[in-house]
Coordinates of C-alpha atoms in Angstrom, one line a residue:
Chain A
M23 CA -18.3 -1.9 -28.1
Q24 CA -22.0 -1.0 -29.9
R25 CA -22.3 1.9 -27.7
N26 CA -18.8 3.3 -28.8
I27 CA -19.7 2.6 -32.6
T28 CA -22.9 4.6 -32.0
L29 CA -21.2 7.6 -30.5
F30 CA -18.8 7.9 -33.4
V31 CA -21.5 7.9 -35.7
L32 CA -23.3 10.4 -33.8
V33 CA -20.4 12.8 -33.5
I34 CA -19.6 12.1 -37.4
A35 CA -23.1 13.2 -38.4
F36 CA -23.2 16.4 -36.0
S37 CA -20.0 17.3 -37.6
M38 CA -21.3 17.1 -41.1
S39 CA -24.5 18.9 -40.6
S40 CA -23.0 21.5 -38.5
A41 CA -20.5 22.0 -41.5
L42 CA -23.2 22.5 -44.0
Y43 CA -25.2 24.6 -41.3
A44 CA -21.8 26.7 -41.1
Q45 CA -21.9 27.4 -45.1
K46 CA -25.2 29.6 -44.7
D47 CA -23.5 31.3 -41.7
T48 CA -23.1 35.2 -42.5
L49 CA -19.0 35.7 -41.2
D50 CA -18.0 38.8 -39.6
N51 CA -14.6 38.2 -40.2
E52 CA -12.1 39.0 -42.7
S53 CA -9.4 36.9 -44.1
Y54 CA -5.6 38.5 -44.4
D55 CA -2.8 37.3 -46.4
F56 CA -1.0 35.7 -43.8
G57 CA -3.7 32.9 -43.3
A58 CA -5.9 34.1 -40.5
L59 CA -9.2 35.5 -39.7
G60 CA -9.3 38.7 -37.9
Y61 CA -11.7 40.6 -36.1
E62 CA -12.6 44.0 -35.0
D63 CA -10.8 43.8 -31.5
Y64 CA -7.8 42.4 -33.5
S65 CA -8.0 38.9 -32.3
Y66 CA -7.4 36.3 -34.7
H67 CA -7.8 32.8 -35.7
D68 CA -5.3 31.1 -37.8
T69 CA -6.4 29.3 -41.1
Y70 CA -3.1 28.1 -42.5
G71 CA 0.3 26.7 -41.5
F72 CA 2.1 25.5 -38.6
H73 CA 0.8 25.7 -35.2
Y74 CA 1.8 23.6 -31.6
G75 CA 0.0 23.5 -28.4
F76 CA -0.5 21.9 -24.9
A77 CA -3.6 20.7 -22.9
I78 CA -4.1 19.5 -19.3
G79 CA -7.2 17.5 -18.9
I80 CA -9.3 16.4 -15.6
G81 CA -11.6 13.4 -15.5
L82 CA -15.3 14.5 -15.0
D83 CA -16.0 11.7 -13.0
D84 CA -13.9 13.2 -9.8
F85 CA -17.1 15.8 -9.7
S86 CA -19.3 13.0 -9.2
A87 CA -22.3 13.7 -6.6
D88 CA -21.6 10.0 -5.5
T89 CA -17.9 10.0 -4.0
T90 CA -17.2 6.2 -4.1
K91 CA -17.6 6.2 -7.8
H92 CA -14.7 9.4 -7.9
L93 CA -12.0 8.3 -10.7
S94 CA -9.1 10.1 -11.3
A95 CA -7.9 11.3 -14.5
A96 CA -5.3 13.7 -15.1
H97 CA -4.1 14.0 -18.8
L98 CA -1.2 16.3 -20.5
D99 CA -0.9 16.7 -24.1
T100 CA 1.5 18.4 -26.3
Y101 CA 1.2 18.5 -30.1
V102 CA 2.3 20.2 -33.1
G103 CA -0.1 20.4 -36.4
W104 CA -0.8 21.9 -39.9
R105 CA -3.9 24.1 -40.8
F106 CA -5.2 23.0 -44.3
N107 CA -7.5 25.9 -44.4
K108 CA -10.0 27.5 -41.8
K109 CA -11.7 24.3 -41.2
F110 CA -9.2 21.2 -41.2
S111 CA -6.2 20.7 -39.6
V112 CA -4.0 17.8 -38.3
T113 CA -1.8 17.2 -35.5
T114 CA 0.6 14.9 -34.0
G115 CA 2.0 14.7 -30.6
L116 CA 2.8 13.3 -27.2
G117 CA 0.9 13.0 -24.6
F118 CA 0.6 11.3 -20.6
E119 CA -2.4 10.0 -19.2
F120 CA -3.2 8.8 -15.6
N121 CA -6.3 7.1 -15.2
E122 CA -7.7 5.5 -12.2
S123 CA -10.2 2.7 -13.5
L124 CA -12.9 0.6 -11.4
V125 CA -14.0 -2.9 -12.8
S126 CA -15.5 -5.5 -10.3
G127 CA -14.9 -3.8 -7.6
F128 CA -10.7 -3.1 -7.7
R129 CA -9.4 0.3 -8.4
F130 CA -6.5 0.1 -10.9
D131 CA -4.1 2.8 -11.6
T132 CA -2.8 3.3 -14.9
Q133 CA -0.3 5.6 -16.6
F134 CA 0.7 6.0 -20.5
F135 CA 3.4 7.8 -22.3
T136 CA 1.2 8.2 -25.6
M137 CA 2.0 9.2 -29.3
H138 CA -0.9 10.1 -31.2
V139 CA -2.2 11.6 -34.4
G140 CA -5.6 13.4 -35.2
G141 CA -7.8 15.8 -36.8
R142 CA -9.6 18.8 -35.9
Y143 CA -12.7 20.1 -37.4
N144 CA -13.9 23.7 -37.2
I145 CA -17.8 23.8 -37.6
F146 CA -18.8 27.5 -37.3
N147 CA -16.3 30.1 -38.8
T148 CA -17.5 32.5 -35.8
K149 CA -15.2 34.4 -33.7
Y150 CA -15.6 32.0 -30.8
L151 CA -14.7 28.8 -32.9
P152 CA -16.6 25.5 -32.4
Y153 CA -14.7 22.5 -33.5
V154 CA -14.7 18.4 -33.0
Y155 CA -11.7 16.4 -33.2
T156 CA -10.7 13.1 -32.9
R157 CA -7.5 11.5 -32.0
L158 CA -5.7 8.2 -32.2
G159 CA -2.7 7.1 -30.1
Y160 CA -0.6 4.4 -28.5
G161 CA 0.2 4.4 -25.2
F162 CA 3.3 3.0 -23.2
G163 CA 3.1 1.7 -19.7
P164 CA 5.7 2.1 -17.0
P165 CA 8.9 1.4 -17.6
Q166 CA 9.6 -0.7 -14.3
E167 CA 7.8 -3.6 -13.7
G168 CA 7.0 -4.1 -10.2
T169 CA 6.1 -0.7 -9.6
I170 CA 2.6 0.0 -7.9
V171 CA 1.7 0.7 -11.4
D172 CA 2.0 -2.4 -13.7
H173 CA 0.9 -2.7 -16.7
D174 CA 1.3 -3.4 -20.5
D175 CA 0.9 -0.7 -23.6
G176 CA -2.4 -0.3 -25.2
A177 CA -4.0 1.7 -28.0
N178 CA -6.2 4.7 -27.0
Y179 CA -8.9 6.7 -28.8
Q180 CA -10.0 10.0 -27.9
V181 CA -12.9 12.4 -29.5
G182 CA -14.2 15.5 -28.0
V183 CA -15.9 18.8 -28.7
G184 CA -14.3 22.3 -28.1
M185 CA -14.2 25.9 -28.4
T186 CA -11.3 28.0 -29.4
F187 CA -11.2 31.5 -28.4
P188 CA -9.9 34.3 -30.1
S189 CA -7.1 36.0 -28.7
H190 CA -3.7 37.4 -29.5
K191 CA -2.4 37.0 -33.0
S192 CA 0.1 34.4 -32.2
Y193 CA -1.6 32.4 -29.5
R194 CA -5.0 31.6 -28.1
Y195 CA -7.1 29.3 -25.6
F196 CA -9.1 26.6 -26.1
A197 CA -11.5 24.2 -23.5
A198 CA -13.0 20.7 -24.8
I199 CA -15.0 18.0 -23.1
A200 CA -13.5 14.6 -24.6
W201 CA -14.3 10.9 -24.3
H202 CA -11.0 9.1 -23.8
Q203 CA -10.8 5.3 -24.4
Q204 CA -7.7 3.1 -23.2
E205 CA -7.0 -0.3 -23.3
A206 CA -5.0 -1.7 -20.2
R207 CA -4.0 -5.1 -19.2
G208 CA -1.8 -5.5 -16.3
A209 CA -1.5 -7.0 -12.7
E210 CA -1.8 -5.6 -9.7
S211 CA -2.1 -6.4 -6.0
F212 CA -4.2 -5.4 -2.6
I213 CA -4.4 -5.9 1.2
D214 CA -7.6 -7.1 2.3
P215 CA -8.7 -6.2 6.0
L216 CA -7.8 -9.3 7.1
G217 CA -4.0 -8.9 5.8
N218 CA -3.9 -11.3 3.1
E219 CA -2.9 -10.4 -0.3
I220 CA -5.0 -10.6 -3.2
N221 CA -3.4 -10.7 -6.7
T222 CA -5.5 -9.5 -9.8
K223 CA -5.0 -9.7 -13.3
Y224 CA -7.2 -7.0 -15.7
D225 CA -7.7 -7.0 -19.0
I226 CA -10.3 -3.8 -19.4
V227 CA -11.1 -0.8 -21.2
I228 CA -11.2 2.4 -19.8
N229 CA -13.7 5.0 -20.4
R230 CA -13.5 8.7 -19.4
L231 CA -14.6 11.9 -19.7
V232 CA -12.3 14.4 -19.6
L233 CA -12.3 18.3 -19.4
K234 CA -9.4 20.0 -21.3
L235 CA -8.1 23.5 -21.1
G236 CA -5.1 24.4 -23.4
M237 CA -3.0 27.0 -25.1
E238 CA -2.3 26.8 -29.0
F239 CA 0.3 29.0 -30.5
K240 CA 1.2 29.6 -34.0
Chain B
M29 CA -31.9 19.3 -35.1
K30 CA -28.6 20.8 -33.7
N31 CA -29.9 20.6 -30.2
L32 CA -31.4 17.4 -30.7
L33 CA -27.9 16.0 -31.9
L34 CA -26.0 17.7 -29.3
G35 CA -28.4 16.4 -26.6
L36 CA -28.0 12.7 -28.4
I37 CA -24.1 13.0 -28.0
A38 CA -24.2 13.8 -24.6
I39 CA -26.4 11.4 -23.4
S40 CA -24.4 8.6 -25.5
I41 CA -21.1 9.9 -23.9
I42 CA -22.4 9.8 -20.5
S43 CA -23.6 6.0 -20.8
C44 CA -20.0 5.1 -22.1
T45 CA -18.0 6.3 -19.4
K46 CA -18.3 3.1 -17.4
D47 CA -14.7 0.9 -17.5
Y48 CA -15.5 -2.6 -18.2
G49 CA -13.3 -5.8 -19.1
K50 CA -11.9 -8.9 -17.3
V51 CA -10.4 -9.3 -13.6
E52 CA -9.2 -12.4 -12.6
V53 CA -8.4 -12.3 -9.0
T54 CA -6.4 -14.8 -6.9
Y55 CA -6.9 -14.6 -3.0
Q56 CA -6.7 -16.6 0.2
E57 CA -10.0 -17.9 1.1
A58 CA -10.9 -18.0 4.7
T59 CA -13.2 -20.3 6.2
A60 CA -14.0 -19.9 10.1
I61 CA -12.7 -22.5 12.2
Y62 CA -14.8 -23.1 15.6
G63 CA -13.6 -25.1 18.7
D64 CA -14.3 -25.3 22.6
I65 CA -12.2 -22.9 24.0
E66 CA -12.2 -24.8 27.3
S67 CA -10.7 -27.9 26.0
I68 CA -8.3 -25.9 24.1
R69 CA -7.3 -24.0 27.2
A70 CA -6.8 -27.4 28.9
E71 CA -4.5 -28.9 26.3
P72 CA -1.2 -29.9 27.7
L73 CA 1.6 -27.4 27.9
N74 CA 4.7 -29.3 27.1
E75 CA 4.9 -31.7 23.8
S76 CA 7.8 -33.8 22.2
V77 CA 10.0 -32.0 20.0
R78 CA 8.8 -31.4 16.4
S79 CA 9.8 -30.0 13.3
I80 CA 9.9 -26.3 12.5
T81 CA 7.3 -25.9 9.6
N82 CA 6.1 -22.4 9.9
P83 CA 8.3 -20.3 12.0
G84 CA 7.0 -16.8 13.7
K85 CA 9.2 -15.0 16.3
I86 CA 12.2 -15.6 17.3
Y87 CA 13.9 -15.1 20.9
L88 CA 17.7 -15.1 21.9
G89 CA 18.7 -16.2 25.4
N90 CA 21.6 -16.9 27.4
D91 CA 21.3 -20.6 26.9
V92 CA 18.3 -20.9 24.7
I93 CA 16.4 -20.0 21.4
L94 CA 12.8 -20.0 21.4
I95 CA 11.1 -20.1 17.7
G96 CA 7.3 -19.8 17.3
E97 CA 5.4 -22.1 15.3
E98 CA 2.7 -19.8 14.1
Q99 CA -0.8 -20.8 15.7
E100 CA 0.7 -23.9 17.9
G101 CA 3.2 -23.0 20.2
I102 CA 7.0 -22.3 20.5
H103 CA 10.0 -24.5 20.0
V104 CA 12.6 -24.8 22.6
I105 CA 16.0 -24.8 21.8
D106 CA 19.1 -25.6 24.1
N107 CA 21.8 -23.3 22.9
S108 CA 24.0 -23.7 25.5
D109 CA 26.6 -24.4 23.1
P110 CA 26.0 -22.6 20.3
L111 CA 28.2 -25.0 17.9
H112 CA 25.3 -27.4 18.8
P113 CA 22.0 -26.0 19.5
E114 CA 19.7 -28.8 20.3
A115 CA 15.7 -28.6 20.3
V116 CA 14.6 -30.1 23.8
N117 CA 11.0 -28.9 24.1
F118 CA 7.6 -27.8 22.4
I119 CA 5.6 -25.4 24.7
N120 CA 1.9 -26.2 23.1
I121 CA 0.2 -22.3 22.8
P122 CA -2.5 -22.7 20.4
G123 CA -3.5 -20.0 18.4
N124 CA -0.3 -18.2 19.4
R125 CA 2.0 -15.9 17.0
E126 CA 3.2 -13.3 19.1
F127 CA 5.1 -13.8 22.5
F128 CA 7.5 -11.7 24.6
V129 CA 10.2 -13.4 27.1
K130 CA 11.2 -11.4 30.1
D131 CA 13.1 -13.0 33.1
N132 CA 12.7 -16.4 32.0
K133 CA 8.9 -15.9 31.6
I134 CA 7.3 -16.1 28.3
Y135 CA 4.1 -13.6 27.8
A136 CA 1.9 -15.1 24.8
E137 CA -1.2 -14.6 23.2
T138 CA -3.5 -17.8 22.8
Y139 CA -6.4 -17.0 21.2
Y140 CA -8.4 -14.5 23.4
D141 CA -6.0 -15.1 26.4
V142 CA -2.6 -14.2 27.1
V143 CA -0.7 -16.6 29.1
K144 CA 2.5 -16.2 31.4
I145 CA 4.7 -19.6 31.0
D146 CA 7.7 -20.0 33.3
I147 CA 10.7 -21.5 31.6
S148 CA 13.1 -21.5 34.1
D149 CA 13.5 -25.0 33.3
I150 CA 13.8 -25.4 29.5
H151 CA 13.2 -29.2 29.8
L152 CA 9.7 -28.7 31.5
A153 CA 7.5 -25.1 31.0
V154 CA 4.9 -24.5 33.5
L155 CA 1.9 -22.4 33.1
D156 CA 2.1 -19.4 35.6
S157 CA -1.2 -17.5 34.9
R158 CA -3.5 -16.8 32.6
A159 CA -5.8 -13.6 31.7
E160 CA -8.8 -15.0 29.7
F161 CA -10.7 -12.9 27.2
V162 CA -8.4 -10.3 26.9
F163 CA -9.6 -9.7 23.5
Q164 CA -13.4 -9.3 23.9
D165 CA -15.9 -10.1 21.4
I166 CA -15.9 -13.4 21.2
W167 CA -17.5 -15.2 18.2
K168 CA -19.6 -18.2 18.8
H169 CA -21.7 -20.6 16.5
D170 CA -23.4 -23.5 17.5
G171 CA -22.1 -23.0 21.1
Q172 CA -18.5 -23.2 19.9
T173 CA -15.7 -20.2 19.6
L174 CA -14.4 -19.0 16.7
I175 CA -10.7 -20.0 16.9
G176 CA -9.2 -19.0 13.4
F177 CA -9.5 -19.5 9.7
S178 CA -8.1 -21.9 7.5
Y179 CA -6.8 -20.5 4.1
K180 CA -6.9 -21.8 0.4
E181 CA -5.7 -20.0 -2.6
V182 CA -8.6 -19.6 -5.0
T183 CA -8.6 -18.0 -8.3
T184 CA -11.5 -16.7 -10.0
E185 CA -13.0 -14.1 -12.8
L186 CA -15.3 -12.0 -11.7
D187 CA -18.0 -10.2 -12.8
Q188 CA -17.4 -6.5 -14.3
D189 CA -19.9 -5.2 -12.2
D190 CA -19.5 -6.8 -8.8
D191 CA -18.1 -4.4 -6.8
F192 CA -18.4 -6.2 -3.5
Y193 CA -15.0 -5.7 -2.6
Q194 CA -14.9 -1.8 -2.8
L195 CA -17.8 -1.8 -0.5
V196 CA -16.1 -4.2 2.2
L197 CA -13.3 -1.5 1.7
A198 CA -15.7 1.6 2.3
E199 CA -17.1 0.1 5.8
N200 CA -14.3 0.4 7.9
E201 CA -15.7 -1.7 10.8
I202 CA -16.4 -4.8 8.6
Y203 CA -13.8 -7.3 8.9
L204 CA -14.4 -9.7 6.2
D205 CA -12.6 -12.9 5.0
F206 CA -12.6 -11.9 1.5
A207 CA -15.0 -14.5 0.1
K208 CA -17.2 -15.7 2.4
N209 CA -17.8 -14.4 6.2
I210 CA -17.8 -10.7 7.2
I211 CA -17.2 -10.3 10.8
P212 CA -16.5 -7.0 12.6
K213 CA -13.2 -5.9 12.9
S214 CA -13.1 -5.3 16.4
A215 CA -14.2 -8.7 17.3
L216 CA -11.0 -10.5 16.2
P217 CA -7.9 -11.0 18.3
S218 CA -4.7 -9.9 16.6
S219 CA -3.3 -13.1 16.6
F220 CA -6.1 -14.0 13.7
A221 CA -5.0 -11.4 11.3
G222 CA -3.5 -12.4 7.9
S223 CA -2.5 -15.8 6.9
G224 CA 0.8 -14.2 5.3
D225 CA 3.6 -12.1 6.2
K226 CA 5.7 -14.7 7.7
V227 CA 8.5 -12.8 8.9
S228 CA 10.8 -14.3 11.6
G229 CA 12.6 -12.1 14.1
T230 CA 12.3 -9.7 16.9
A231 CA 9.7 -7.4 15.4
N232 CA 6.7 -7.8 18.2
R233 CA 3.5 -6.8 18.8
V234 CA 3.9 -8.0 22.2
T235 CA 6.1 -6.3 24.8
Y236 CA 6.3 -5.8 28.6
A237 CA 7.3 -2.8 30.8
K238 CA 6.9 -1.4 34.2
G239 CA 5.0 -4.8 35.2
Y240 CA 2.5 -4.6 32.2
V241 CA 2.2 -6.4 29.2
Y242 CA 1.3 -4.5 25.9
I243 CA -0.4 -6.2 22.8
I244 CA -1.0 -4.2 19.7
G245 CA -3.2 -5.6 17.1
N246 CA -5.5 -4.2 14.2
N247 CA -6.0 -0.8 15.5
S248 CA -5.9 -1.4 19.1
M249 CA -3.5 -1.6 22.0
Y250 CA -4.4 -4.1 25.1
I251 CA -3.0 -4.0 28.4
V252 CA -2.6 -6.9 31.0
A253 CA -1.1 -6.3 34.6
D254 CA 1.1 -8.7 35.8
D255 CA 1.8 -8.4 39.5
D256 CA 1.6 -11.0 42.5
Q257 CA -2.0 -12.1 41.4
G258 CA -1.0 -13.5 38.4
L259 CA -1.9 -11.9 34.9
T260 CA -5.0 -9.5 35.2
T261 CA -6.7 -7.7 32.2
I262 CA -6.8 -4.0 32.8
N263 CA -10.0 -2.1 32.6
G264 CA -12.1 -5.3 32.0
G265 CA -10.4 -5.9 28.8
S266 CA -11.1 -2.7 27.2
A267 CA -8.5 -1.4 25.0
L268 CA -7.3 1.6 23.5
S269 CA -8.7 1.5 20.1
N270 CA -8.6 3.4 17.1
L271 CA -4.9 4.2 17.3
G272 CA -4.4 4.0 13.3
E273 CA -4.5 1.2 10.9
G274 CA -1.2 -1.1 10.4
M275 CA 0.4 -1.1 13.7
E276 CA 3.2 -3.6 13.4
T277 CA 6.0 -3.4 16.1
I278 CA 5.9 -2.0 19.5
F279 CA 9.1 -1.6 21.5
P280 CA 9.3 0.1 25.2
Y281 CA 12.1 2.7 26.2
E282 CA 12.0 4.2 29.6
D283 CA 8.7 5.9 30.1
N284 CA 7.6 5.6 26.4
L285 CA 6.1 3.0 24.0
Y286 CA 7.4 3.2 20.6
I287 CA 4.6 1.8 17.6
G288 CA 5.6 1.5 14.3
S289 CA 2.8 1.4 11.8
R290 CA 3.2 1.6 8.2
S291 CA 2.6 5.4 7.9
A292 CA 3.9 6.7 11.2
V293 CA 5.9 6.2 14.7
N294 CA 3.5 6.9 17.5
I295 CA 5.0 7.4 21.0
F296 CA 2.8 7.0 23.8
N297 CA 4.2 7.9 27.3
I298 CA 3.2 5.0 30.1
S299 CA 4.4 7.1 33.1
D300 CA 1.0 5.6 34.4
P301 CA 1.2 2.5 32.6
R302 CA -2.4 1.5 32.9
H303 CA -3.1 4.5 31.0
P304 CA -0.7 5.0 27.9
E305 CA -1.0 8.4 26.5
E306 CA -0.2 9.3 22.8
A307 CA 3.2 11.9 23.2
Y308 CA 4.1 12.2 19.5
E309 CA 3.1 11.0 16.2
F310 CA 6.0 11.0 13.4
D311 CA 4.7 10.1 9.9
H312 CA 6.8 8.9 7.2
A313 CA 6.5 7.2 4.0
S314 CA 4.0 4.6 3.9
A315 CA 6.1 1.1 4.4
C316 CA 6.7 -1.7 6.7
D317 CA 8.8 -0.3 9.6
P318 CA 10.5 -1.7 12.4
V319 CA 11.6 0.9 15.0
L320 CA 14.3 0.8 17.5
P321 CA 14.9 3.1 19.8
S322 CA 17.9 3.9 22.2
D323 CA 19.3 6.5 24.0
D324 CA 17.9 9.6 23.1
V325 CA 17.9 8.2 19.5
A326 CA 15.4 6.0 17.3
Y327 CA 16.3 3.8 14.3
V328 CA 13.7 3.3 11.7
T329 CA 14.0 1.0 9.1
L330 CA 11.2 1.6 5.8
R331 CA 11.1 -1.2 3.5
T332 CA 8.9 -1.4 0.4
A333 CA 10.8 -4.3 -1.6
D334 CA 8.0 -6.5 -0.6
F335 CA 5.3 -3.9 -2.0
S336 CA 2.5 -6.2 -2.2
S337 CA 2.0 -6.1 2.1
C338 CA 4.6 -3.1 2.5
P339 CA 2.9 -0.1 0.1
G340 CA 5.1 2.8 -0.7
N341 CA 8.5 3.1 -2.5
T342 CA 11.1 3.9 0.2
N343 CA 14.0 1.6 1.1
S344 CA 15.9 3.9 4.0
L345 CA 17.2 3.8 7.6
L346 CA 15.7 6.8 9.3
V347 CA 17.7 8.3 12.1
L348 CA 15.3 10.4 14.7
D349 CA 16.4 12.8 17.4
T350 CA 13.9 11.8 20.4
R351 CA 15.3 13.9 22.9
N352 CA 12.0 15.8 23.0
I353 CA 9.4 13.1 22.5
H354 CA 7.1 16.1 21.9
N355 CA 8.8 17.4 19.3
I356 CA 10.9 14.6 17.2
K357 CA 13.2 15.7 14.1
Q358 CA 14.2 13.5 11.6
E359 CA 18.2 13.6 11.9
G360 CA 19.4 11.8 8.5
E361 CA 17.8 9.3 6.1
I362 CA 20.3 6.5 4.6
A363 CA 19.4 4.7 1.4
M364 CA 19.0 0.9 2.0
S365 CA 18.2 -1.8 -0.3
S366 CA 15.8 -4.0 1.8
P367 CA 16.2 -3.2 5.3
Y368 CA 14.4 -5.6 7.8
G369 CA 15.4 -6.0 11.5
M370 CA 18.1 -4.2 13.6
T371 CA 20.1 -4.1 16.8
I372 CA 22.5 -2.6 18.6
K373 CA 25.8 -3.7 19.9
G374 CA 27.8 -1.9 21.4
S375 CA 28.8 1.3 19.3
E376 CA 27.6 -0.5 16.3
L377 CA 23.9 -1.0 14.3
Y378 CA 23.2 -4.1 12.8
V379 CA 20.6 -3.7 9.8
G380 CA 19.5 -6.9 8.1
E381 CA 19.0 -6.4 4.8
G382 CA 17.1 -9.9 3.7
D383 CA 18.5 -11.4 0.6
N384 CA 21.1 -8.4 0.5
G385 CA 22.9 -9.1 3.6
L386 CA 23.7 -7.5 6.6
K387 CA 25.0 -3.8 7.1
I388 CA 26.7 -2.5 9.9
F389 CA 27.2 1.2 11.2
D390 CA 29.3 2.9 13.3
I391 CA 26.9 4.8 15.6
S392 CA 30.0 6.4 17.9
N393 CA 28.0 9.3 16.6
K394 CA 24.4 8.4 17.5
Y395 CA 22.6 10.9 15.2
K396 CA 25.3 10.1 12.5
P397 CA 25.6 6.2 11.7
E398 CA 28.6 5.6 9.6
L399 CA 28.1 2.3 6.9
T400 CA 31.5 0.3 7.8
K401 CA 30.9 -3.3 6.6
T402 CA 28.5 -4.9 4.0
I403 CA 28.2 -8.4 4.3
S404 CA 26.8 -9.6 1.1
N405 CA 27.0 -13.5 1.3
I406 CA 24.3 -14.4 3.9
K407 CA 20.6 -13.7 4.2
A408 CA 19.9 -11.4 7.2
Y409 CA 16.0 -10.6 7.6
D410 CA 16.5 -9.6 11.4
V411 CA 19.7 -9.7 13.7
I412 CA 19.6 -10.6 17.2
P413 CA 22.6 -10.1 19.6
H414 CA 23.5 -12.5 21.9
P415 CA 23.0 -11.3 25.6
T416 CA 26.0 -12.3 26.8
I417 CA 28.4 -13.8 24.5
A418 CA 30.4 -11.2 22.6
N419 CA 30.4 -10.9 18.8
L420 CA 27.9 -13.9 18.8
I421 CA 24.8 -12.8 16.5
L422 CA 21.7 -14.5 15.3
T423 CA 20.3 -13.9 12.0
T424 CA 17.1 -15.1 10.6
G425 CA 16.6 -16.0 6.9
P426 CA 13.7 -17.6 4.9
E427 CA 15.3 -21.1 5.1
G428 CA 16.4 -20.9 8.9
I429 CA 18.2 -19.0 11.5
S430 CA 22.0 -18.8 11.9
Q431 CA 24.5 -18.1 14.5
Y432 CA 27.6 -16.0 13.5
M433 CA 30.7 -15.2 15.2
L434 CA 32.2 -11.7 14.1
N435 CA 35.9 -12.5 13.8
E436 CA 38.3 -10.3 15.6
S437 CA 39.0 -7.9 12.9
G438 CA 35.6 -7.3 12.3
E439 CA 35.6 -8.1 8.8
S440 CA 33.7 -11.5 8.7
L441 CA 31.3 -13.5 10.0
I442 CA 31.9 -17.0 10.9
L443 CA 29.1 -19.4 10.7
Q444 CA 28.6 -21.6 14.4
S445 CA 25.6 -23.1 13.4
S446 CA 22.4 -23.1 11.6
I447 CA 18.7 -24.5 12.3
S448 CA 16.9 -25.1 8.7
Y449 CA 12.9 -25.2 8.4

């Protein structure tokens, strides 16, 4: 937990220092009345109002050189949000997250349907728009007991850094690297090489690095 | 400053990606048991009748029912009067889990050996022949031989950094009793594997075809010749190995052996019975899957109701067209509740549905079975037809076996007798 708090503090510190730095930046954009920052190639960044988007994410652990440590993660995220200005926006949304976990040598599969709220802060007002974000959510476990994945609900938390790419007036792409943390309590059975059943109960915290790619619409 | 912060964040994130928490594990702790194999071989074959406590395989003959007692032997029941079956003998076969019956002869595994036992007189079994050390790689300790494991359920909380279980799973050739002993998997006879899966019935790992006994275990098949010289191990006991994990049942039909595993049906051609050759592999969803081949058709039940030992999410009856065993086609799939064993009686296919009863299909068109009856007031894990008495079937369940007579209208089963355990 101490490491997590350290990380959180670092991210906040980074965001604040970046914001100060950005105040000195020379903007090469022009503000428009309809709430956007426009550029010479007619690309835009919206600065006010409603927006929505989606993202897909994959776990970076799957790319580890040590294949025995590969842990799959697949995330789907949808959200709607409101931009207050060119810096701040808030979001709420629904997501689905599959995470494979490895604790005590056992691999546990978890899947959650998540409701979440969050906020985003654009660090610089540049054409390629870096940002930090955070998200708090609650994941609902599988609806049926006795399935392969059998676990309770649990809170989750996500923080990340990303980049929004300027594009068409009504949509744009973004990419982010997020750190995802999820509570998980459940049970899973395994068969050992002798054919005997091994039953486990787990109460774990999943920590996962996720690469997210998405689209955002005005 | 900016780069320093970015670096710190990166390092922090990478160091925080390890999962942590508590894992409580409940497992069967296995402790190896060693014994003098020669003393075990010298034990008397016939013993007094005893109660059934841990039933295994079941055979229904003309006048006899044989019920395996896991790791100990076979109960002999006189069934000349199906209304009043009576226990008359117990055949002592230490270490036995699997057996096959043909022409009043029992072919059974016993630790590292295979024995042939004559039961022409059901009151007095006679050892006909023994093939020693069919299963190779004998494990010894202080001059004694490994003869099995004793199991004890243990619950403990593991250290979150202990990855022992994953390490063992990654090493395919390592066979472990989870907690203590690590033993090469190939070293153990199939009869040693597992402490659970007490499924009684006809699903068999031992079969007989063309004068040879075939035994599947772990991922290998062993062959023993049966001729005038008695039982003889083929090729010095070397097995066909690496046939795939999870082999569960073997069933001979014409020139082929049908082997059901948890993810496939493998067909081996035994035109040359000493050298089976794989003819075809039909992959299916991962599940427990007895196979019943018949005339140019094979029925396969896939069961995952007990998902802990039968992983997957399928419960169904598959119909396979086997006219060309090199190109098997799936003709149909029928949703089931929890299918276990099955049998064919005339133009009907009986499928045991465990706690959900018994389903009877009309297979006049063998590729398109039609459900005609569902009998739900019984528990039927396996279904065995009487070889000569029409309409008499035996079902196995968790509390015992029962013999039923199908009434003339074919609408209901009339209980004849039960043997509890």
